[in-house]
Coordinates of C-alpha atoms in Angstrom, one line a residue:
M290 CA 45.6 81.8 106.2
K291 CA 47.8 79.2 104.7
N292 CA 48.3 75.5 106.0
N293 CA 45.9 76.5 108.9
I294 CA 48.4 79.2 109.9
K295 CA 47.4 82.8 110.1
Q296 CA 50.0 85.3 108.4
E297 CA 49.9 89.1 108.1
I298 CA 51.0 90.1 104.7
E299 CA 50.6 93.2 102.3
D300 CA 48.5 92.7 99.1
Y301 CA 47.4 94.7 96.2
I302 CA 43.8 95.7 96.1
A303 CA 41.9 97.3 93.2
L304 CA 40.8 101.1 93.4
E305 CA 37.2 101.7 92.9
K306 CA 35.4 105.1 92.5
K307 CA 31.9 106.2 91.9
V308 CA 31.9 108.9 89.2
K309 CA 29.1 111.0 87.7
I310 CA 28.7 112.1 84.2
F311 CA 26.9 115.3 83.5
I312 CA 25.8 116.7 80.0
N313 CA 25.3 120.4 80.1
K314 CA 25.3 120.3 83.8
T315 CA 22.5 117.7 84.0
E316 CA 23.5 114.4 85.6
I317 CA 22.8 111.4 83.3
I318 CA 25.0 108.5 84.5
S319 CA 26.6 107.5 87.8
L320 CA 28.9 104.4 87.6
Y321 CA 31.7 102.7 89.4
C322 CA 35.0 102.4 87.7
T323 CA 38.8 102.3 88.1
P324 CA 40.0 105.9 88.1
S325 CA 42.1 105.9 85.0
M326 CA 41.4 106.8 81.4
I327 CA 38.3 108.7 82.6
K328 CA 38.0 110.9 79.6
E329 CA 38.3 107.9 77.3
L330 CA 35.7 106.0 79.3
T331 CA 33.3 109.0 79.1
I332 CA 33.6 109.4 75.3
G333 CA 33.4 105.7 74.5
L334 CA 30.4 105.3 76.6
L335 CA 28.4 108.3 75.4
L336 CA 29.2 107.6 71.8
T337 CA 28.8 103.9 71.8
E338 CA 25.4 104.2 73.7
G339 CA 24.3 107.0 71.3
I340 CA 23.9 109.5 74.1
I341 CA 26.2 111.8 72.0
K342 CA 24.8 111.3 68.4
D343 CA 28.0 111.5 66.4
T344 CA 31.8 111.6 66.5
A345 CA 31.7 114.9 64.6
C346 CA 29.9 116.7 67.4
N347 CA 31.9 119.5 69.0
F348 CA 32.2 118.9 72.7
E349 CA 34.2 119.9 75.7
I350 CA 35.1 117.8 78.7
T351 CA 36.0 119.0 82.1
I352 CA 36.9 116.6 85.0
S353 CA 36.4 117.9 88.6
N354 CA 37.3 115.3 91.4
D355 CA 34.7 112.4 90.7
D356 CA 32.5 114.5 88.4
I357 CA 32.7 114.5 84.5
F358 CA 31.2 117.6 82.9
V359 CA 30.5 117.3 79.1
Y360 CA 29.4 120.3 77.2
L361 CA 27.9 120.1 73.8
N362 CA 25.1 121.6 71.6
S363 CA 21.6 120.3 72.6
K364 CA 20.9 119.1 69.2
D365 CA 23.9 116.7 69.5
F366 CA 22.5 115.1 72.6
E367 CA 20.1 112.1 72.7
P368 CA 17.9 112.4 75.8
V369 CA 18.4 109.4 78.2
D370 CA 15.5 107.5 79.9
L371 CA 16.8 107.9 83.6
H372 CA 15.1 104.5 84.3
H373 CA 18.1 102.9 82.4
I374 CA 20.5 104.5 84.8
R375 CA 22.3 102.0 87.0
H376 CA 25.0 102.2 89.6
L377 CA 27.2 99.4 88.4
C378 CA 30.7 98.5 87.7
G379 CA 30.1 99.4 84.1
F380 CA 27.1 100.7 82.4
T381 CA 25.2 99.9 79.1
I382 CA 21.7 100.9 77.7
S383 CA 22.5 99.1 74.5
K384 CA 19.5 97.3 73.1
E385 CA 18.9 95.4 69.9
K386 CA 18.7 97.6 66.9
A387 CA 19.2 97.5 63.3
F388 CA 22.9 97.2 62.4
N389 CA 24.3 97.1 58.8
K390 CA 26.0 93.7 58.2
I391 CA 29.7 94.2 58.2
K392 CA 31.1 93.7 54.6
D393 CA 34.8 94.0 54.4
D394 CA 38.0 92.1 53.2
F395 CA 39.6 92.0 56.6
S396 CA 41.5 88.7 57.3
I397 CA 44.4 87.8 59.5
P398 CA 46.5 84.6 59.7
F399 CA 45.8 82.5 62.9
L400 CA 49.5 82.6 64.1
K401 CA 49.5 86.5 63.9
L402 CA 46.2 86.7 65.8
K403 CA 47.7 84.4 68.3
E404 CA 50.7 86.5 68.6
L405 CA 48.7 89.7 69.2
F406 CA 46.3 88.1 71.6
E407 CA 49.4 86.8 73.6
E408 CA 50.6 90.4 73.7
F409 CA 47.3 91.5 75.0
Q410 CA 47.3 88.9 77.7
N411 CA 50.9 89.9 78.7
R412 CA 49.7 93.5 79.4
C413 CA 47.1 92.5 82.0
E414 CA 49.4 93.4 84.9
L415 CA 46.6 94.7 87.3
F416 CA 44.8 91.4 87.0
R417 CA 47.8 89.4 87.9
L418 CA 48.4 91.7 90.8
T419 CA 44.8 91.8 92.2
G420 CA 42.7 89.2 90.4
C421 CA 40.1 91.9 90.2
F422 CA 40.4 93.6 86.6
H423 CA 38.8 93.2 83.2
S424 CA 41.1 94.0 80.2
S425 CA 40.4 95.1 76.7
A426 CA 42.6 95.9 73.7
I427 CA 42.3 97.2 70.1
A428 CA 44.7 95.8 67.6
D429 CA 45.3 96.2 63.9
K430 CA 46.9 93.5 61.9
S431 CA 50.5 94.3 63.2
R432 CA 50.2 95.6 66.9
V433 CA 48.1 96.4 69.9
V434 CA 47.3 100.0 69.6
E435 CA 45.0 100.6 72.6
F436 CA 44.9 98.8 76.1
A437 CA 42.9 99.4 79.2
E438 CA 42.0 97.7 82.4
D439 CA 39.0 98.3 84.7
I440 CA 37.0 96.7 87.4
G441 CA 34.0 96.9 85.0
R442 CA 34.1 94.8 81.8
H443 CA 31.9 97.3 79.9
N444 CA 34.2 100.2 81.3
S445 CA 37.3 98.5 79.7
V446 CA 35.7 98.2 76.4
D447 CA 34.4 101.6 76.6
K448 CA 38.0 103.0 77.4
V449 CA 39.7 101.5 74.4
I450 CA 36.9 102.5 71.9
G451 CA 37.0 106.0 73.5
S452 CA 40.7 106.2 73.1
C453 CA 40.6 105.4 69.4
L454 CA 37.7 107.9 68.8
L455 CA 39.6 110.7 70.6
K456 CA 42.5 110.1 68.2
N457 CA 40.3 109.9 65.1
E458 CA 41.3 106.3 64.6
S459 CA 39.2 104.0 62.5
L460 CA 37.7 100.9 64.1
N461 CA 36.3 99.1 61.2
D462 CA 39.7 97.8 60.4
K463 CA 40.6 96.8 63.8
M464 CA 40.1 93.9 66.1
I465 CA 39.0 94.0 69.9
F466 CA 40.5 91.5 72.6
V467 CA 38.6 91.2 75.9
S468 CA 39.2 89.1 79.1
C469 CA 35.4 88.9 79.9
R470 CA 32.5 86.6 78.7
L471 CA 31.3 87.6 75.4
S472 CA 27.8 89.0 76.1
S473 CA 25.2 90.6 74.0
E474 CA 26.1 94.0 75.3
I475 CA 29.8 93.6 74.4
L476 CA 28.7 92.6 70.8
F477 CA 26.3 95.6 70.5
K478 CA 29.3 97.9 71.2
C479 CA 31.4 96.1 68.6
A480 CA 28.6 96.4 66.0
T481 CA 28.1 100.0 66.6
W482 CA 31.5 100.6 65.3
S483 CA 31.7 97.9 62.7
I484 CA 34.6 96.2 64.4
P485 CA 35.0 93.0 62.4
L486 CA 36.6 90.6 64.9
I487 CA 36.3 90.1 68.6
A488 CA 38.3 87.5 70.7
S489 CA 38.2 86.5 74.2
I490 CA 39.8 84.0 76.5
S491 CA 36.2 83.4 77.9
A492 CA 33.0 82.0 76.6
P493 CA 30.2 83.7 74.5
T494 CA 26.5 83.7 75.3
A495 CA 24.0 82.2 72.8
S496 CA 22.7 85.9 72.2
A497 CA 26.2 87.1 71.4
V498 CA 26.8 84.3 68.9
D499 CA 23.3 85.4 67.3
I500 CA 24.2 88.9 67.2
A501 CA 27.7 88.2 65.7
E502 CA 26.1 86.0 63.0
K503 CA 23.5 88.8 61.9
T504 CA 26.1 91.5 61.9
G505 CA 28.9 89.8 60.3
I506 CA 31.4 89.9 63.3
T507 CA 33.8 87.2 63.7
L508 CA 33.4 85.8 67.2
I509 CA 36.2 84.1 68.9
G510 CA 36.1 82.5 72.4
F511 CA 38.2 80.3 74.6
F512 CA 41.4 81.7 73.0
R513 CA 44.0 79.8 75.0
N514 CA 47.5 78.7 74.0
D515 CA 47.2 77.2 70.4
K516 CA 43.4 76.8 70.5
A517 CA 40.6 79.0 69.8
N518 CA 37.0 78.4 69.1
I519 CA 35.6 80.4 66.1
Y520 CA 31.9 80.6 66.3
T521 CA 30.9 83.0 63.5
N522 CA 32.4 84.2 60.2
N523 CA 35.5 82.1 60.3
H524 CA 36.6 83.4 56.8
R525 CA 38.6 86.3 58.4
V526 CA 40.9 83.9 60.0
I527 CA 43.3 82.2 57.5

């Protein structure tokens, strides 16, 4: 409908699938996601949430239709309270826990940070086509190294983290860019891997600012054009 006139047109619509994740044939998680980078999503989710205990664990992943099967030694698996399981566009059971405060010498010039964030935004093609996607990226000081889009904001973060972990790439010398609001759950994911800087086009919550301050993360919101709000640990942006 435009100018009170009905028109029939073709449009892009986001794909959405419900997938189930099994560990040693026991279903532990069911979630809705965009059907891409499923292996990366699975590893990012399970390791970040502590369901798989360590990146050094030996595991095997098999994908069959909409089911993801993860096989590993039972000693490397942290049992999950099934009351936490939710059928959502994204999943987290992260809760406040003790994190070591990030201590590093990471810094980046604002103009370079702006350049990398603009590169991230330019890649958000599915959002431009549908208006229905969240985007996340991992960047080092020179380039965007991982990028993902998903209907779920937690999913897009888990995908880029999982992609780095599968390639044995470090995260404690990287930045993460997101298109979503900066919530406590997103900050917990960053703190788990000691990611020193997170930036978003959107706003943070008060809890996210508090977590960033306590864990030593540089938290940047409202990153638009030549302006950005640096809420915590501004020494990293020079």
